[in-house]
mmCIF file of C-alpha atoms in Angstrom:
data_model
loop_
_atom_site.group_PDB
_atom_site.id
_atom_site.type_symbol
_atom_site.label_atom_id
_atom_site.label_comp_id
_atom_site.label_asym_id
_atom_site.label_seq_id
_atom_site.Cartn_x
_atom_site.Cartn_y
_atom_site.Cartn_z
ATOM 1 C CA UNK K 1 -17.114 14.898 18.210
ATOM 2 C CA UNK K 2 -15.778 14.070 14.564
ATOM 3 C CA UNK K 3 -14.495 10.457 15.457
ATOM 4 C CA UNK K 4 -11.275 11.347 14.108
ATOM 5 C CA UNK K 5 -12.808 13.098 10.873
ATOM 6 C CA UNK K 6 -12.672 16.355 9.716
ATOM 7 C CA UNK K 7 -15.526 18.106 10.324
ATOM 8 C CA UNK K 8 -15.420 19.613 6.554
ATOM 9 C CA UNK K 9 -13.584 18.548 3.602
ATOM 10 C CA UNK K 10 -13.185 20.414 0.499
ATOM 11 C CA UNK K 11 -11.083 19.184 -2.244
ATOM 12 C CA UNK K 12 -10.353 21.787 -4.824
ATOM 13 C CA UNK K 13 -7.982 20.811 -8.262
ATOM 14 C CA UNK K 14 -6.029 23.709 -9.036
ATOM 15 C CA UNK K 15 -6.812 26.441 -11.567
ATOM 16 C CA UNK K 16 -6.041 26.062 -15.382
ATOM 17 C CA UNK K 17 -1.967 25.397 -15.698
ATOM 18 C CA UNK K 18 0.406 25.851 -18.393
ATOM 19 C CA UNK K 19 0.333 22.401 -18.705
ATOM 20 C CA UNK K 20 -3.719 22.148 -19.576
ATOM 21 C CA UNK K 21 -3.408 25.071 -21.803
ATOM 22 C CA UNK K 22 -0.528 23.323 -23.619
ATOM 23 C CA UNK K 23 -2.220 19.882 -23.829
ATOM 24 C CA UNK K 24 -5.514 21.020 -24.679
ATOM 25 C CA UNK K 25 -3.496 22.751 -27.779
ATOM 26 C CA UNK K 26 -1.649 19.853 -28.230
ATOM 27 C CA UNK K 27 -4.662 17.678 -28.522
ATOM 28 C CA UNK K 28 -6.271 20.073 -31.064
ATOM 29 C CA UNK K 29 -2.912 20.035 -33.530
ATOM 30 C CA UNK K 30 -2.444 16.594 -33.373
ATOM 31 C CA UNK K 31 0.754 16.889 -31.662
ATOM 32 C CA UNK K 32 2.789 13.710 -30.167
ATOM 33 C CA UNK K 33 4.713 16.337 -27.096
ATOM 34 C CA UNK K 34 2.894 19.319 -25.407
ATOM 35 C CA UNK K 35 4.741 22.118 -25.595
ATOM 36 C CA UNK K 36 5.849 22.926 -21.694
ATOM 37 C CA UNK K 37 9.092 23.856 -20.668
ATOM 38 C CA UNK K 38 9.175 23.931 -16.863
ATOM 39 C CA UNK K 39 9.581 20.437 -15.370
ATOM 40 C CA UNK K 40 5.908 19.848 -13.834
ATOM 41 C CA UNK K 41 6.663 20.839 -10.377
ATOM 42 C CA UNK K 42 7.453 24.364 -11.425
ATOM 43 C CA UNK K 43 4.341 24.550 -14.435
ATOM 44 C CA UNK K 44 1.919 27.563 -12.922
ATOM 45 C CA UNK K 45 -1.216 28.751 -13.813
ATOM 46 C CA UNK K 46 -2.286 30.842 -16.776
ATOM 47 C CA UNK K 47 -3.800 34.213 -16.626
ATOM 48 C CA UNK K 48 -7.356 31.848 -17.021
ATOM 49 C CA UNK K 49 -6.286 29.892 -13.810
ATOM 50 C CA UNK K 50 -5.371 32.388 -11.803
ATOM 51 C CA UNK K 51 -9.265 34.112 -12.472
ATOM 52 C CA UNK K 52 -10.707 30.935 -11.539
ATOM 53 C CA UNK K 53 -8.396 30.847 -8.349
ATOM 54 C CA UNK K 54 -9.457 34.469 -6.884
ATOM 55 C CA UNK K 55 -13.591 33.358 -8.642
ATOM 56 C CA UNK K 56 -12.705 30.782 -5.674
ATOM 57 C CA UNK K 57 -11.798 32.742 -3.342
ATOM 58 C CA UNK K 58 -15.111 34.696 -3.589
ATOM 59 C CA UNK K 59 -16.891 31.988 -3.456
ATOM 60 C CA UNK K 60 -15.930 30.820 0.215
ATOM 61 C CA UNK K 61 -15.787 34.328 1.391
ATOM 62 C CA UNK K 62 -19.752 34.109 0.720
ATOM 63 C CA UNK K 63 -19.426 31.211 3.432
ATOM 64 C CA UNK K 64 -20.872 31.865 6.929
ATOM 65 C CA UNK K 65 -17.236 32.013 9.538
ATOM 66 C CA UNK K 66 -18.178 29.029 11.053
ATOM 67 C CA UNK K 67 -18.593 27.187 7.463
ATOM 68 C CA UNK K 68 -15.060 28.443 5.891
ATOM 69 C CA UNK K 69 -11.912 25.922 6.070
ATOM 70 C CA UNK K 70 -10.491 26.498 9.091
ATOM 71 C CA UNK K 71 -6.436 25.042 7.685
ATOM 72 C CA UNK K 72 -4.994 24.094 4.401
ATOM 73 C CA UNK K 73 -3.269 21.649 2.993
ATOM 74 C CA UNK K 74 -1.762 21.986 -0.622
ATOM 75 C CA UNK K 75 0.551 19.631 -3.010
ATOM 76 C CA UNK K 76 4.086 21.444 -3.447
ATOM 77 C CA UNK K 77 4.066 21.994 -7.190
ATOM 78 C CA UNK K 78 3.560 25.484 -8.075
ATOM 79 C CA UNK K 79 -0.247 25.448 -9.863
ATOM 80 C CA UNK K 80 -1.582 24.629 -6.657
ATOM 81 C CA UNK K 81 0.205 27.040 -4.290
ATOM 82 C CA UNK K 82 -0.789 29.195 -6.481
ATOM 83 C CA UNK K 83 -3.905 28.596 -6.855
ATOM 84 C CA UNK K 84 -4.886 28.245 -2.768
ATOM 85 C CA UNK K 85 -2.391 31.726 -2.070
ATOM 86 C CA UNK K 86 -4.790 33.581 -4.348
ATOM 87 C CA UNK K 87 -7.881 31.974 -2.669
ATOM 88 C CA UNK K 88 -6.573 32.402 0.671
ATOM 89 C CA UNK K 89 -6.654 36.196 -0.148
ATOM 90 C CA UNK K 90 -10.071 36.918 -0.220
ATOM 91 C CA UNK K 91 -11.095 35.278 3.149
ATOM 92 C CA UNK K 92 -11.075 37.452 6.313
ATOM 93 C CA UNK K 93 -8.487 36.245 8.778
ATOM 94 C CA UNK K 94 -5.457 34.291 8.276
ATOM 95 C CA UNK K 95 -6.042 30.082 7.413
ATOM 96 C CA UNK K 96 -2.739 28.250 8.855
ATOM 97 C CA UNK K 97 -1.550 26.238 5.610
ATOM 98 C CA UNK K 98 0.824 22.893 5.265
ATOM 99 C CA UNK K 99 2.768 21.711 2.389
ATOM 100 C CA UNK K 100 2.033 18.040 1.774
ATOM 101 C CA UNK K 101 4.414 16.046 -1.055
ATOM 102 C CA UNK K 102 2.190 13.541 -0.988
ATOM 103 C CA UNK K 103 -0.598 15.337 -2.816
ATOM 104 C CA UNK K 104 1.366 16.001 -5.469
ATOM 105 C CA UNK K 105 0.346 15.100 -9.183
ATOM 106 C CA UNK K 106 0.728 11.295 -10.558
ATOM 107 C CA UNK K 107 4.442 10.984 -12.071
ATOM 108 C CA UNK K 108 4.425 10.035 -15.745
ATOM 109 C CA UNK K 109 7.978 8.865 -16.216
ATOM 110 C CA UNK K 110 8.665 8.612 -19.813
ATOM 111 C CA UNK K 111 5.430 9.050 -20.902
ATOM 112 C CA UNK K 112 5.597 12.729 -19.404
ATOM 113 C CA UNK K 113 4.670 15.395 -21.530
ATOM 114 C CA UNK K 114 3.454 13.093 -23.987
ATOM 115 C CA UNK K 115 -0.041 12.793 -26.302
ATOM 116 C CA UNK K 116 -1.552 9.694 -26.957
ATOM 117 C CA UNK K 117 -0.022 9.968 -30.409
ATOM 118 C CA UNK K 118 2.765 10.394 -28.665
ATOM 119 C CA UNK K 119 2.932 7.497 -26.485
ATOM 120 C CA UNK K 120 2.094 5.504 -29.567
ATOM 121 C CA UNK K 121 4.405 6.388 -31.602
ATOM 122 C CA UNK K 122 7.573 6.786 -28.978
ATOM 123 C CA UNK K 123 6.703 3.863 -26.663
ATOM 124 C CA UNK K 124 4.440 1.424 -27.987
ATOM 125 C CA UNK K 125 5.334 -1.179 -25.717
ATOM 126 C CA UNK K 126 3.895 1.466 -22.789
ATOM 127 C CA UNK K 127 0.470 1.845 -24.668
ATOM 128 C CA UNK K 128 0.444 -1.853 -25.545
ATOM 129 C CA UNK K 129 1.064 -2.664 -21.845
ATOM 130 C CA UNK K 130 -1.793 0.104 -20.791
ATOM 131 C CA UNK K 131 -3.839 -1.540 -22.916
ATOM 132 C CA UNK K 132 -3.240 -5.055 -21.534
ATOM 133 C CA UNK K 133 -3.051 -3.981 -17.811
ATOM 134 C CA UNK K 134 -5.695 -0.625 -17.917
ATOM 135 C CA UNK K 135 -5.352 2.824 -16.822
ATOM 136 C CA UNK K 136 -5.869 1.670 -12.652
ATOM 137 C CA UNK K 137 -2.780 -0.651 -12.624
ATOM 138 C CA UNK K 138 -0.148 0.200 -15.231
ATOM 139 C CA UNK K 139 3.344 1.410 -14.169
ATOM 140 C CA UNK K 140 4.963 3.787 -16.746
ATOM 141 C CA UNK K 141 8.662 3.495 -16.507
ATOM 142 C CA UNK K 142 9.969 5.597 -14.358
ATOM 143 C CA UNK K 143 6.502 6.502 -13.199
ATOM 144 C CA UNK K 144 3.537 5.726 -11.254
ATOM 145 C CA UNK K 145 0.194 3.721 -11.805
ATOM 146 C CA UNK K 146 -3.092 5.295 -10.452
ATOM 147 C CA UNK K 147 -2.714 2.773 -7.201
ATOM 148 C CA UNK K 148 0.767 3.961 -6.328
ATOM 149 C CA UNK K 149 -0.943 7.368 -5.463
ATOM 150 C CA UNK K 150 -3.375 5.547 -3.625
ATOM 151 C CA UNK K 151 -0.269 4.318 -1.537
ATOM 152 C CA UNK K 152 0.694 8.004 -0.529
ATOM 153 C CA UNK K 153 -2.865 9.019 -0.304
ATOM 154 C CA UNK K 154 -3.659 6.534 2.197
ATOM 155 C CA UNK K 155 -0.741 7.678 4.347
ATOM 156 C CA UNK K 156 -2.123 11.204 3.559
ATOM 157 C CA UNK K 157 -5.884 10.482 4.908
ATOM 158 C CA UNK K 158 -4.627 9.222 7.840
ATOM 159 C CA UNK K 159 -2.543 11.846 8.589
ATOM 160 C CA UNK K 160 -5.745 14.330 7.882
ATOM 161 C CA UNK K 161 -7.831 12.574 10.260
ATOM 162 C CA UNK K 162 -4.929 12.359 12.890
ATOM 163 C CA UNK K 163 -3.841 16.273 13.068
ATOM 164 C CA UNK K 164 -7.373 17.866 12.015
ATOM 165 C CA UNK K 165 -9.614 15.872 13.603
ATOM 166 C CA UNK K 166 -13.243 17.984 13.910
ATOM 167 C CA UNK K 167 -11.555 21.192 11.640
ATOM 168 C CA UNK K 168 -12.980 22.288 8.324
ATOM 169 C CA UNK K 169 -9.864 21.468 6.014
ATOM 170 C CA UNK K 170 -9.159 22.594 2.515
ATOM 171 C CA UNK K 171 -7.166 20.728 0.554
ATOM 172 C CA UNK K 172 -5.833 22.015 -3.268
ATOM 173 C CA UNK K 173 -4.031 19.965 -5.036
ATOM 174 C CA UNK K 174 -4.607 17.840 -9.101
ATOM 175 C CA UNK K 175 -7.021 15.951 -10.589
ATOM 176 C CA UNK K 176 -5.954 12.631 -9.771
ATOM 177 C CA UNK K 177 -5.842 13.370 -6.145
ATOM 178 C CA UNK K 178 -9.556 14.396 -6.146
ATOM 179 C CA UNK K 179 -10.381 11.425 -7.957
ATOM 180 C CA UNK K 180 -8.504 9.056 -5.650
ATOM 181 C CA UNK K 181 -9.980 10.788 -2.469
ATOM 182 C CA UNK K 182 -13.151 9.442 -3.752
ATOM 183 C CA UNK K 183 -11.939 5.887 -4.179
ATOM 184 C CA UNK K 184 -11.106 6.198 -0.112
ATOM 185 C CA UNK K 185 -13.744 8.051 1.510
ATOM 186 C CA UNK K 186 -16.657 6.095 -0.576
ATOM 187 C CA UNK K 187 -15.190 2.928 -0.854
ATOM 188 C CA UNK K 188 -15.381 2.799 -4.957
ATOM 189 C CA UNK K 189 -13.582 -0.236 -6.596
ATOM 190 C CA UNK K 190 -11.671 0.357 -10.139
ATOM 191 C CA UNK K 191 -14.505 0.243 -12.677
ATOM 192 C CA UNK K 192 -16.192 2.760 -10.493
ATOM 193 C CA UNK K 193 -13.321 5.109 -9.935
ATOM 194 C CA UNK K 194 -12.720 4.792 -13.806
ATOM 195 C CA UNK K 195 -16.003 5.721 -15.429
ATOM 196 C CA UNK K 196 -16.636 8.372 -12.585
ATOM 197 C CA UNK K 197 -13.295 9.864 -13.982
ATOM 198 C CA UNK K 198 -14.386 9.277 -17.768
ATOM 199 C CA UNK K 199 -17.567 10.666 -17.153
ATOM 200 C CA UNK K 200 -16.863 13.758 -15.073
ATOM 201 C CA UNK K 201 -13.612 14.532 -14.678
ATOM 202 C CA UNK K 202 -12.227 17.472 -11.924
ATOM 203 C CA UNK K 203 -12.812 20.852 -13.361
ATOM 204 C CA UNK K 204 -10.145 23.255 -12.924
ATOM 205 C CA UNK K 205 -11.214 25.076 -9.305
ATOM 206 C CA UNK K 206 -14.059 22.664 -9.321
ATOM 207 C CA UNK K 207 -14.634 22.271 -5.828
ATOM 208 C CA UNK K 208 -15.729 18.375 -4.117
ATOM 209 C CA UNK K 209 -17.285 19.167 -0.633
ATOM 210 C CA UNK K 210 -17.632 16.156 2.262
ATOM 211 C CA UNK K 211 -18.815 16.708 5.945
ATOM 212 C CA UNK K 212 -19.150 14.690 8.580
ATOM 213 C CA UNK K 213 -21.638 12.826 9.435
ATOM 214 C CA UNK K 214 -22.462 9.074 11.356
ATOM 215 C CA UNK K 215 -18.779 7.408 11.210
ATOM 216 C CA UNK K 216 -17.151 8.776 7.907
ATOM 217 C CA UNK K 217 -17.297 11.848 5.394
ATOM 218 C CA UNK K 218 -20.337 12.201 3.389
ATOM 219 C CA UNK K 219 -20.340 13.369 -0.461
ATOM 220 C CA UNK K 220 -22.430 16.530 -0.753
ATOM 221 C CA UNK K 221 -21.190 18.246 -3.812
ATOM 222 C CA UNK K 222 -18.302 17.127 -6.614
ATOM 223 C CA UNK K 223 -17.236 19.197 -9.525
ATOM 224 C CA UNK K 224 -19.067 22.510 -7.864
ATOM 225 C CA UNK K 225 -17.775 24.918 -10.823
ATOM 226 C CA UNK K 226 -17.421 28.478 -9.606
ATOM 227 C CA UNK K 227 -17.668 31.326 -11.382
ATOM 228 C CA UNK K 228 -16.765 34.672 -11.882
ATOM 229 C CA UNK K 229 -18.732 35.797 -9.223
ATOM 230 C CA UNK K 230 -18.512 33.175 -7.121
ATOM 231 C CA UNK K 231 -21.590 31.202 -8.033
ATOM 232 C CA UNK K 232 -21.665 28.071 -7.662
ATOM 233 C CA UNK K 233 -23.095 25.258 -10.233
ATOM 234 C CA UNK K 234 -22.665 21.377 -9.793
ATOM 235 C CA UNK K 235 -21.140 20.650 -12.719
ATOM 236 C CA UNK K 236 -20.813 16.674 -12.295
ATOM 237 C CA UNK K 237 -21.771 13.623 -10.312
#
């Protein structure tokens, strides 16, 4: 018996966007507004995401069948169904999958699509009021602050340990999510959430592993960075 745990939990961020791509670019130019016309829901993966995606795949086919996610859950926007349909494809047998809004990606409001440069020059009362109230707490307009996701995720976890209780559940979804997850199974307070995220940051596919064990989930891997033969490195702790 799981104690109303899943067994397994692997929490994968999805393979390199559009988005990434763009801001990486954007970052390198100097640039106040990355270049991404989609509205963030629809961005999808780039021909680099999508390798890392089926790189994935490989990697839990090399997983024994009583070791390989057993369902999957996946944020709605686009990067991430991607990115779990083109995992899902290299695994023997069909994995039952379910469409969760709740693990979609932090909302930006009007600070969407926007550099720091950007946010600087566009909305300095946002960046002064980031800089007075921190990264964990502060509220764009029209968006959401790092604990608002914590609000859905909650609901989320509970809903995990409710339907897929004692399963091995994959769940593919952003960066933030992962990082939040963290705060919630291990009990992390702000400062601890922060520099984890400062320090090692979800890779794109990088895969977070927890199993089951006395009354919770226990950490075993974070950042596991697959590779094109999917190999598996820790990349981060």
């Amino acid at each position: 018996m799981t104690a109303g745990w899943p067994s397994a939990l692997w929490l994968v961020r999805h393979g390199e966007s559009v988005g990434n791509a763009a801001a990486a670019d954007a970052w390198r130019r100097g640039a106040e507004v990355v270049g991404v016309a989609p509205r963030d829901a629809d961005v999808d993966l780039t021909a680099r995401g999508r390798i890392q995606a089926e790189a994935m795949g490989r990697w839990l086919a090399t997983l024994d069948d009583d070791r390989r996610p057993e369902v999957a859950v996946v944020s709605p926007y686009l990067r991430a169904r991607h990115t779990l349909g083109i995992a899902l494809d290299g695994l023997p047998g069909a994995v039952p999958v379910r469409v969760d809004e709740r693990l979609r990606d932090r909302e930006l409001g009007v600070l969407d699509r926007l550099t720091v440069r950007g946010i600087e020059a566009r909305h300095p009362e946002e960046a002064a009021a980031r800089r007075r109230q921190g990264k964990f707490y502060h509220r764009p307009a029209g968006g959401e602050s790092w604990t608002d996701v914590l609000l859905r995720l909650r609901s989320a976890l509970a809903d995990l340990r409710a339907d897929h209780a004692g399963q091995r559940v994959l769940v593919v979804a952003h960066d933030v999510v992962v990082v939040l997850f963290r705060y919630l199974l291990e009990g992390l307070d702000e400062a601890q959430v922060l520099e984890m995220s400062r320090r090692a940051a979800p890779l794109n596919c990088g895969v977070t592993y927890y199993e089951h064990e006395g009354g919770g989930l226990v950490l075993r891997n974070y950042n596991l960075a697959v590779d094109g033969e999917g190999r598996s490195e820790e990349a981060g702790a």
